[in-house]
Tab-separated table of C-alpha atoms in Angstrom:
chain	number	residue	atom	x	y	z
A	1	MET	CA	44.032	121.006	155.264
A	2	THR	CA	41.275	123.317	156.478
A	3	ARG	CA	38.848	123.201	159.352
A	4	VAL	CA	35.109	123.471	159.382
A	5	HIS	CA	35.097	127.112	160.557
A	6	ASP	CA	36.661	128.135	157.218
A	7	MET	CA	33.315	128.307	155.416
A	8	GLY	CA	33.581	131.356	153.130
A	9	GLY	CA	32.095	130.560	149.713
A	10	ARG	CA	30.566	127.247	150.821
A	11	PHE	CA	27.358	126.115	149.097
A	12	GLY	CA	24.237	124.735	150.718
A	13	ASP	CA	23.578	126.917	153.787
A	14	GLY	CA	20.171	128.247	152.784
A	15	PRO	CA	18.643	131.674	153.371
A	16	ILE	CA	19.714	134.238	155.952
A	17	VAL	CA	17.084	135.253	158.461
A	18	PRO	CA	17.511	138.940	159.407
A	19	ASP	CA	16.376	139.771	162.933
A	20	ALA	CA	13.450	142.021	163.743
A	21	ASP	CA	13.973	145.666	164.711
A	22	GLY	CA	14.687	145.879	168.421
A	23	ALA	CA	15.528	142.180	168.797
A	24	PRO	CA	17.316	141.505	172.102
A	25	VAL	CA	21.132	141.553	172.155
A	26	PHE	CA	21.090	138.245	174.024
A	27	PRO	CA	18.005	136.260	172.940
A	28	GLN	CA	18.588	133.797	175.809
A	29	GLU	CA	19.858	134.802	179.227
A	30	TRP	CA	22.640	132.216	179.054
A	31	HIS	CA	24.011	133.824	175.871
A	32	GLY	CA	25.017	136.929	177.817
A	33	ARG	CA	26.331	134.756	180.647
A	34	ALA	CA	28.465	132.712	178.218
A	35	LEU	CA	29.936	135.872	176.715
A	36	ALA	CA	30.623	137.392	180.137
A	37	VAL	CA	32.243	134.257	181.611
A	38	THR	CA	34.451	133.961	178.521
A	39	LEU	CA	35.575	137.601	178.673
A	40	ALA	CA	36.123	137.475	182.442
A	41	ALA	CA	38.185	134.267	182.164
A	42	GLY	CA	40.272	135.912	179.439
A	43	PHE	CA	41.297	138.614	181.915
A	44	LEU	CA	43.079	135.929	183.985
A	45	GLY	CA	45.783	136.424	181.353
A	46	GLN	CA	46.437	132.776	180.532
A	47	TRP	CA	45.882	133.055	176.774
A	48	ASN	CA	45.651	135.593	173.956
A	49	ILE	CA	42.893	136.235	171.424
A	50	ASP	CA	44.493	133.986	168.799
A	51	ILE	CA	44.694	131.054	171.223
A	52	SER	CA	41.029	131.523	172.140
A	53	ARG	CA	39.920	131.727	168.484
A	54	HIS	CA	41.889	128.593	167.727
A	55	ALA	CA	40.254	126.814	170.680
A	56	ARG	CA	36.844	127.357	169.028
A	57	GLU	CA	38.138	126.224	165.661
A	58	ARG	CA	39.551	123.062	167.212
A	59	LEU	CA	36.173	121.854	168.360
A	60	SER	CA	35.595	118.666	166.398
A	61	PRO	CA	33.770	119.260	163.090
A	62	LYS	CA	30.799	117.430	164.572
A	63	ASP	CA	30.661	119.707	167.647
A	64	TYR	CA	31.407	122.876	165.651
A	65	THR	CA	28.497	122.148	163.351
A	66	ARG	CA	25.918	121.107	165.926
A	67	PHE	CA	26.760	123.711	168.590
A	68	SER	CA	25.055	127.105	168.524
A	69	TYR	CA	27.272	130.178	168.650
A	70	TYR	CA	27.622	130.571	172.407
A	71	GLU	CA	27.806	126.808	172.931
A	72	LYS	CA	31.015	126.984	170.897
A	73	TRP	CA	32.282	129.764	173.148
A	74	ILE	CA	31.547	128.039	176.432
A	75	SER	CA	32.773	124.610	175.287
A	76	ALA	CA	36.016	126.022	173.882
A	77	LEU	CA	36.455	127.970	177.110
A	78	ALA	CA	36.182	124.787	179.188
A	79	ASP	CA	38.758	123.096	176.943
A	80	LEU	CA	41.106	126.069	177.186
A	81	LEU	CA	40.847	126.322	180.972
A	82	VAL	CA	41.996	122.710	181.256
A	83	GLU	CA	44.670	122.902	178.550
A	84	GLN	CA	46.198	126.017	180.090
A	85	GLY	CA	46.189	124.448	183.529
A	86	VAL	CA	43.671	126.786	185.150
A	87	LEU	CA	41.197	123.991	185.891
A	88	THR	CA	41.582	120.222	186.087
A	89	LEU	CA	39.360	117.525	184.653
A	90	ALA	CA	38.355	116.792	188.260
A	91	ASP	CA	37.217	120.425	188.612
A	92	LEU	CA	34.971	120.071	185.548
A	93	LYS	CA	33.515	116.890	186.994
A	94	GLY	CA	32.531	118.958	190.020
A	95	ALA	CA	35.028	117.521	192.508
A	96	GLU	CA	35.730	120.181	195.132
A	97	GLN	CA	39.284	121.350	195.632
A	98	GLU	CA	40.060	123.188	198.807
A	99	GLY	CA	42.186	126.309	199.065
A	100	PRO	CA	42.424	129.513	197.054
A	101	HIS	CA	43.335	129.322	193.386
A	102	PRO	CA	46.782	130.789	192.596
A	103	LEU	CA	45.262	133.016	189.890
A	104	ALA	CA	42.507	134.405	192.137
A	105	SER	CA	44.454	137.661	192.612
A	106	ARG	CA	43.924	138.385	188.891
A	107	THR	CA	40.137	138.014	188.953
A	108	LEU	CA	38.266	140.782	187.145
A	109	LYS	CA	36.189	142.676	189.695
A	110	ALA	CA	32.927	144.459	188.910
A	111	GLU	CA	34.423	147.899	189.505
A	112	ALA	CA	37.245	147.183	187.001
A	113	VAL	CA	34.985	146.024	184.135
A	114	SER	CA	34.362	149.368	182.502
A	115	THR	CA	38.064	150.290	182.408
A	116	ALA	CA	39.106	146.816	181.258
A	117	LEU	CA	36.639	146.737	178.340
A	118	SER	CA	37.363	150.275	177.207
A	119	LYS	CA	41.108	149.739	177.334
A	120	GLY	CA	41.050	147.143	174.555
A	121	GLY	CA	44.076	145.254	173.297
A	122	PRO	CA	45.659	146.667	170.154
A	123	ALA	CA	47.322	144.160	167.797
A	124	ASP	CA	49.821	146.478	166.132
A	125	ARG	CA	53.437	146.149	167.259
A	126	PRO	CA	56.783	147.527	166.141
A	127	SER	CA	58.468	145.072	163.769
A	128	ASN	CA	61.776	144.850	161.984
A	129	VAL	CA	60.245	142.920	159.086
A	130	PRO	CA	60.529	145.334	156.135
A	131	VAL	CA	57.335	146.287	154.302
A	132	ARG	CA	57.618	144.456	151.005
A	133	TYR	CA	54.534	145.614	149.078
A	134	GLU	CA	53.067	149.015	148.298
A	135	ILE	CA	49.562	150.184	147.532
A	136	GLY	CA	48.524	149.178	144.014
A	137	GLN	CA	51.014	146.342	143.752
A	138	SER	CA	49.865	142.923	142.479
A	139	VAL	CA	50.313	140.044	144.900
A	140	ARG	CA	49.331	136.387	145.023
A	141	THR	CA	48.258	134.514	148.145
A	142	VAL	CA	50.064	131.325	149.063
A	143	HIS	CA	48.442	127.987	148.311
A	144	PRO	CA	47.273	125.962	150.191
A	145	ALA	CA	45.823	128.099	153.007
A	146	SER	CA	47.719	126.409	155.828
A	147	ASN	CA	49.721	127.443	158.836
A	148	ARG	CA	53.409	127.203	157.793
A	149	LEU	CA	54.690	126.966	161.385
A	150	VAL	CA	52.409	124.313	162.869
A	151	ASP	CA	50.754	121.654	160.730
A	152	GLY	CA	47.005	121.963	161.142
A	153	GLY	CA	47.508	125.144	163.153
A	154	HIS	CA	45.630	128.426	163.225
A	155	THR	CA	45.733	130.714	160.195
A	156	ARG	CA	43.666	133.652	158.951
A	157	LEU	CA	43.989	132.983	155.238
A	158	PRO	CA	40.637	131.495	154.228
A	159	ALA	CA	40.785	128.566	151.785
A	160	TYR	CA	38.613	130.389	149.241
A	161	ALA	CA	41.300	133.075	148.824
A	162	ALA	CA	44.356	130.772	148.588
A	163	GLY	CA	46.426	130.986	145.397
A	164	ALA	CA	44.541	134.063	144.196
A	165	GLU	CA	45.907	137.214	142.591
A	166	GLY	CA	44.912	140.553	144.062
A	167	ARG	CA	46.102	144.102	144.541
A	168	VAL	CA	47.247	145.866	147.696
A	169	LEU	CA	44.604	148.380	148.742
A	170	ARG	CA	45.866	149.476	152.160
A	171	VAL	CA	48.940	149.000	154.304
A	172	HIS	CA	47.763	148.589	157.911
A	173	GLY	CA	51.166	148.711	159.593
A	174	THR	CA	52.735	145.761	161.417
A	175	HIS	CA	50.495	143.405	163.400
A	176	VAL	CA	50.823	140.293	165.570
A	177	LEU	CA	50.871	137.153	163.381
A	178	PRO	CA	48.065	134.808	164.502
A	179	ASP	CA	49.764	131.746	162.982
A	180	SER	CA	52.533	132.162	165.552
A	181	ASN	CA	50.720	133.784	168.464
A	182	ALA	CA	47.988	131.109	168.600
A	183	HIS	CA	50.610	128.485	169.353
A	184	GLY	CA	52.671	130.207	172.020
A	185	LEU	CA	55.441	130.849	169.468
A	186	GLY	CA	55.590	134.600	170.022
A	187	GLU	CA	53.832	137.569	168.489
A	188	ALA	CA	56.100	137.682	165.401
A	189	PRO	CA	54.636	140.988	164.139
A	190	GLU	CA	54.855	141.618	160.399
A	191	PRO	CA	53.235	143.900	157.805
A	192	LEU	CA	49.493	143.521	157.321
A	193	TYR	CA	47.684	144.589	154.148
A	194	ALA	CA	44.141	144.924	152.854
A	195	VAL	CA	44.222	143.087	149.515
A	196	VAL	CA	41.392	143.382	146.989
A	197	PHE	CA	40.428	140.488	144.693
A	198	ALA	CA	38.074	140.537	141.734
A	199	ALA	CA	35.107	138.251	142.416
A	200	SER	CA	35.982	136.490	139.138
A	201	GLU	CA	39.382	135.567	140.630
A	202	LEU	CA	37.678	133.737	143.509
A	203	TRP	CA	34.454	132.304	142.117
A	204	ALA	CA	33.555	130.299	139.017
A	205	ALA	CA	30.293	132.202	138.577
A	206	PRO	CA	30.586	135.703	140.088
A	207	GLU	CA	27.315	137.604	140.388
A	208	ASN	CA	28.650	140.750	138.719
A	209	PRO	CA	31.986	141.385	136.974
A	210	LYS	CA	32.449	144.608	138.980
A	211	ASP	CA	32.247	142.924	142.391
A	212	GLU	CA	35.259	142.507	144.669
A	213	VAL	CA	36.278	140.932	147.966
A	214	VAL	CA	38.841	142.486	150.320
A	215	LEU	CA	40.773	140.475	152.922
A	216	ASP	CA	43.289	141.559	155.539
A	217	LEU	CA	46.389	139.462	154.897
A	218	TRP	CA	49.789	139.237	156.558
A	219	GLN	CA	52.923	139.605	154.453
A	220	SER	CA	53.870	135.934	154.872
A	221	TYR	CA	50.538	134.969	153.244
A	222	LEU	CA	51.621	136.811	150.067
A	223	GLU	CA	54.031	136.420	147.189
A	224	PRO	CA	54.843	138.933	144.459
A	225	SER	CA	52.708	138.418	141.381
B	1	MET	CA	51.584	130.855	182.121
B	2	ALA	CA	50.956	127.394	180.792
B	3	GLN	CA	53.350	125.646	178.432
B	4	PRO	CA	53.327	126.867	174.822
B	5	ALA	CA	51.231	124.611	172.674
B	6	ALA	CA	53.486	123.734	169.756
B	7	MET	CA	50.923	121.358	168.298
B	8	PRO	CA	47.187	121.786	167.976
B	9	HIS	CA	45.450	119.648	170.577
B	10	ASP	CA	43.287	117.415	168.476
B	11	ASP	CA	42.488	114.911	171.170
B	12	HIS	CA	38.992	113.654	170.748
B	13	ASP	CA	37.828	113.495	174.318
B	14	HIS	CA	37.593	117.253	174.794
B	15	PRO	CA	37.226	118.406	178.431
B	16	HIS	CA	33.967	120.245	177.658
B	17	ALA	CA	32.234	116.883	177.323
B	18	LEU	CA	32.493	116.573	181.130
B	19	LEU	CA	30.063	119.474	181.589
B	20	PRO	CA	26.278	119.143	181.272
B	21	PRO	CA	25.274	119.016	177.569
B	22	GLU	CA	22.317	121.396	177.817
B	23	PRO	CA	23.841	124.817	176.987
B	24	ALA	CA	22.277	126.935	179.752
B	25	LEU	CA	23.331	124.321	182.320
B	26	ARG	CA	26.787	124.069	180.755
B	27	VAL	CA	27.320	127.830	181.196
B	28	LYS	CA	25.942	127.724	184.726
B	29	ALA	CA	28.183	124.801	185.681
B	30	LEU	CA	31.331	126.509	184.422
B	31	GLU	CA	30.395	129.817	186.036
B	32	THR	CA	29.806	128.021	189.335
B	33	ILE	CA	33.164	126.223	189.234
B	34	LEU	CA	35.046	129.425	188.401
B	35	THR	CA	33.167	131.434	191.027
B	36	ARG	CA	33.860	128.852	193.738
B	37	LYS	CA	37.571	129.137	192.980
B	38	GLY	CA	37.428	132.903	193.072
B	39	LEU	CA	38.340	133.161	189.369
B	40	VAL	CA	35.239	135.032	188.293
B	41	ASP	CA	33.218	137.610	190.169
B	42	PRO	CA	29.493	137.171	189.365
B	43	ALA	CA	28.996	140.929	189.833
B	44	ALA	CA	31.612	141.524	187.127
B	45	LEU	CA	29.657	139.223	184.809
B	46	ASP	CA	26.506	141.282	185.457
B	47	GLU	CA	28.486	144.408	184.638
B	48	ILE	CA	29.792	142.970	181.335
B	49	ILE	CA	26.278	141.920	180.303
B	50	ASP	CA	24.863	145.332	181.229
B	51	THR	CA	27.594	147.049	179.201
B	52	TYR	CA	26.812	145.211	175.967
B	53	GLN	CA	23.066	145.002	176.539
B	54	ASN	CA	22.456	148.614	177.489
B	55	LYS	CA	25.456	150.872	177.010
B	56	ILE	CA	27.361	149.947	173.858
B	57	GLY	CA	25.404	149.432	170.648
B	58	PRO	CA	24.638	150.698	167.128
B	59	GLN	CA	23.613	154.088	168.531
B	60	ASN	CA	27.364	154.771	168.819
B	61	GLY	CA	28.063	154.051	165.160
B	62	ALA	CA	24.969	156.029	164.159
B	63	ARG	CA	26.413	159.128	165.823
B	64	VAL	CA	29.624	158.725	163.855
B	65	VAL	CA	27.717	158.379	160.576
B	66	ALA	CA	25.416	161.360	161.211
B	67	LYS	CA	28.398	163.512	162.125
B	68	ALA	CA	30.194	162.459	158.933
B	69	TRP	CA	27.075	163.425	156.931
B	70	THR	CA	27.030	166.929	158.409
B	71	ASP	CA	30.692	167.789	158.993
B	72	PRO	CA	32.990	167.491	155.930
B	73	GLU	CA	36.175	167.954	157.951
B	74	PHE	CA	35.135	165.190	160.380
B	75	LYS	CA	34.315	162.926	157.430
B	76	ARG	CA	37.684	163.561	155.793
B	77	ALA	CA	39.531	162.706	159.018
B	78	LEU	CA	37.295	159.684	159.618
B	79	LEU	CA	38.010	158.171	156.213
B	80	GLU	CA	41.699	158.871	156.555
B	81	ASP	CA	42.252	157.354	160.014
B	82	ALA	CA	39.084	156.466	161.914
B	83	THR	CA	40.485	155.039	165.153
B	84	PRO	CA	41.552	158.322	166.846
B	85	VAL	CA	38.543	160.156	165.405
B	86	VAL	CA	35.956	157.795	166.902
B	87	ALA	CA	38.012	157.522	170.105
B	88	ASP	CA	37.568	161.291	170.498
B	89	LEU	CA	33.811	160.643	170.613
B	90	GLY	CA	34.435	158.070	173.359
B	91	PHE	CA	34.215	154.976	171.132
B	92	TYR	CA	37.229	152.798	171.706
B	93	GLY	CA	37.884	149.468	173.378
B	94	ARG	CA	37.703	145.759	172.997
B	95	GLN	CA	37.164	144.661	169.376
B	96	GLY	CA	37.536	148.237	168.190
B	97	GLU	CA	41.241	148.915	168.525
B	98	HIS	CA	41.786	149.392	164.774
B	99	ILE	CA	38.815	150.920	162.972
B	100	VAL	CA	38.558	151.561	159.233
B	101	VAL	CA	35.503	153.340	157.796
B	102	VAL	CA	34.574	152.598	154.174
B	103	GLU	CA	32.292	154.928	152.250
B	104	ASN	CA	29.380	153.900	150.045
B	105	THR	CA	28.989	155.844	146.795
B	106	PRO	CA	26.720	155.421	143.764
B	107	ALA	CA	29.616	153.488	142.176
B	108	GLN	CA	30.480	151.239	145.130
B	109	HIS	CA	28.561	149.538	147.938
B	110	ASN	CA	30.510	148.085	150.866
B	111	MET	CA	29.477	145.141	153.015
B	112	VAL	CA	31.266	143.522	155.980
B	113	VAL	CA	31.529	139.870	157.027
B	114	CYS	CA	33.846	137.633	159.032
B	115	THR	CA	33.921	134.273	157.250
B	116	LEU	CA	36.278	132.657	159.798
B	117	CYS	CA	34.497	133.673	163.017
B	118	SER	CA	32.412	136.735	163.938
B	119	CYS	CA	34.701	139.801	164.046
B	120	TYR	CA	32.668	142.992	164.401
B	121	PRO	CA	33.343	146.573	165.616
B	122	TRP	CA	31.994	146.219	169.173
B	123	PRO	CA	32.543	149.809	170.437
B	124	LEU	CA	30.565	151.160	167.470
B	125	LEU	CA	27.897	148.487	166.913
B	126	GLY	CA	27.837	146.353	170.077
B	127	ILE	CA	27.528	142.570	169.957
B	128	PRO	CA	26.789	141.188	166.476
B	129	PRO	CA	23.267	139.957	165.711
B	130	GLY	CA	22.597	136.233	165.300
B	131	TRP	CA	22.446	136.351	161.496
B	132	TYR	CA	25.904	137.966	161.273
B	133	LYS	CA	27.316	134.971	163.163
B	134	SER	CA	25.295	132.411	161.194
B	135	ASP	CA	26.873	129.852	158.877
B	136	ALA	CA	24.654	131.085	156.031
B	137	TYR	CA	25.909	134.684	156.199
B	138	ARG	CA	29.536	133.692	156.748
B	139	ALA	CA	29.457	131.229	153.857
B	140	ARG	CA	27.477	133.252	151.334
B	141	ALA	CA	28.320	136.951	151.816
B	142	VAL	CA	31.639	136.696	149.965
B	143	ARG	CA	30.372	134.579	147.037
B	144	GLU	CA	26.884	135.943	146.417
B	145	PRO	CA	26.525	139.304	148.190
B	146	ARG	CA	23.707	140.442	145.896
B	147	LYS	CA	21.544	137.445	146.735
B	148	VAL	CA	22.296	138.046	150.405
B	149	LEU	CA	21.353	141.724	150.052
B	150	ALA	CA	18.085	140.701	148.394
B	151	GLU	CA	17.239	138.667	151.502
B	152	PHE	CA	17.617	141.914	153.471
B	153	GLY	CA	15.362	143.698	150.979
B	154	VAL	CA	18.203	145.611	149.312
B	155	ALA	CA	18.463	145.700	145.507
B	156	LEU	CA	21.455	147.519	144.010
B	157	PRO	CA	21.735	148.681	140.409
B	158	SER	CA	24.115	146.526	138.353
B	159	GLU	CA	26.314	149.626	137.768
B	160	THR	CA	27.080	149.687	141.509
B	161	ALA	CA	30.045	147.466	142.351
B	162	VAL	CA	29.797	145.471	145.573
B	163	ARG	CA	32.942	145.293	147.669
B	164	VAL	CA	32.784	142.744	150.500
B	165	TRP	CA	35.253	143.155	153.375
B	166	ASP	CA	36.166	139.843	155.047
B	167	SER	CA	37.463	140.776	158.539
B	168	THR	CA	40.379	138.344	158.722
B	169	ALA	CA	42.621	140.428	161.034
B	170	GLU	CA	42.058	142.807	163.984
B	171	ILE	CA	40.935	145.639	161.696
B	172	ARG	CA	37.242	146.354	162.259
B	173	TYR	CA	35.250	147.851	159.398
B	174	LEU	CA	32.312	150.256	159.584
B	175	VAL	CA	30.330	151.169	156.466
B	176	LEU	CA	29.512	154.854	155.965
B	177	PRO	CA	26.193	154.672	154.101
B	178	MET	CA	25.059	157.367	151.670
B	179	ARG	CA	22.974	160.139	153.218
B	180	PRO	CA	19.347	159.650	152.161
B	181	LYS	CA	17.743	162.184	149.849
B	182	GLY	CA	15.335	164.680	151.402
B	183	THR	CA	17.353	165.157	154.595
B	184	VAL	CA	18.915	168.573	153.917
B	185	SER	CA	16.894	170.232	156.678
B	186	LEU	CA	17.652	167.581	159.318
B	187	ASP	CA	20.151	168.160	162.104
B	188	GLU	CA	22.639	165.626	163.432
B	189	ASP	CA	20.250	164.170	166.043
B	190	ALA	CA	17.480	163.667	163.493
B	191	LEU	CA	19.940	162.079	161.071
B	192	THR	CA	21.231	159.721	163.776
B	193	ALA	CA	17.736	158.255	164.027
B	194	LEU	CA	17.868	157.279	160.331
B	195	VAL	CA	21.082	155.256	160.633
B	196	THR	CA	20.307	151.565	161.105
B	197	ARG	CA	22.713	148.940	162.378
B	198	ASP	CA	22.455	147.001	159.113
B	199	SER	CA	23.291	150.122	157.079
B	200	MET	CA	26.634	150.255	158.915
B	201	ILE	CA	27.323	146.555	158.189
B	202	GLY	CA	26.292	147.109	154.578
B	203	THR	CA	23.347	144.709	154.531
B	204	GLY	CA	20.863	147.558	154.773
B	205	LEU	CA	20.309	151.177	153.796
B	206	PRO	CA	19.491	154.093	156.112
B	207	LYS	CA	15.836	154.867	156.758
B	208	VAL	CA	14.270	157.615	154.684
B	209	PRO	CA	12.499	160.397	156.610
B	210	SER	CA	8.751	159.915	156.799
């Protein structure tokens, strides 16, 4: 039903180790390299952000757990490059292929980096799906937290918040639906809301009765309550 | 464009296994393959690293916070619709296309996490620190934020409600911490120096003037 990346609320992870003041952004040189290669490859335009997130989530539970953060990035990138037909398995094995790559005209050049990064990629889109809920309205999330379009597919409803009753806090407008966009099924924009849940709605033993958790949830993740 | 993937690819011999297992070598191998095919420009990679190592970081968010502490009209606009307001200061771009700023008060403390991955407001805070991306923070911040805060040395009164924002969409949250006491005489630049990265994630509080 869920994948290993969906870890909100999980027990057993131990203490958090805050970093020291002035700790380096990239503790190892290859961390920065992994980030940069991943971003640069993204500019080839062969996938969207939802496809690339899903590629990391689809690492086997064993790999997801044992890989460090940027190992997940670089390994998922290699998988994606092959799946999307940019590279072949022979390329990854190091077998030379002669001739220019058909996508080489799209390569991100050094002088274009600043503009490309500052341009961003907004996720809001016009949509003809009517806004169904208003601020203050009670809603309930669907249960189970699964992609309804593709079995085992990408979704952004965490398991810990499935089947829970909350209240609409903000209406964010209409945004690309990851459950569709991660699978090449179109952007399918629909209303997106910030929904607030009492901690006692989510956890058996909340730390404080006043505490709350807010999630950004698409309209199709919600039912009237 | 490659064929749409209607099914998740759960094949168990993932292509990445063909690359060297040691992570630094794995990155190097993939960079080399892509460079040889003309698909990445190593100088562009240097430029990306330089951007996030030296140019974009929590100093950006700190400017926003200090300005909000000193300029009530700016603060009002920021809380109403932050994206154009921070863009006017030059802070816009990848992983910061939709910014929402949430204000701490004596009654409510805000804290940000991404339980599903590592979403974070890059143009305002840069690349997230290791702990933000750790399993422990992702797993625990939503269920036991007060224990997590204690590990950062923050103890909140029980009258203060904790509201944890799980960044599940492309909205990126920045916490506006409370202005520390004893800072009435400080100008915007001096206030900026008090704003820590963690205070804008909600796992810390601003520094107090010495």
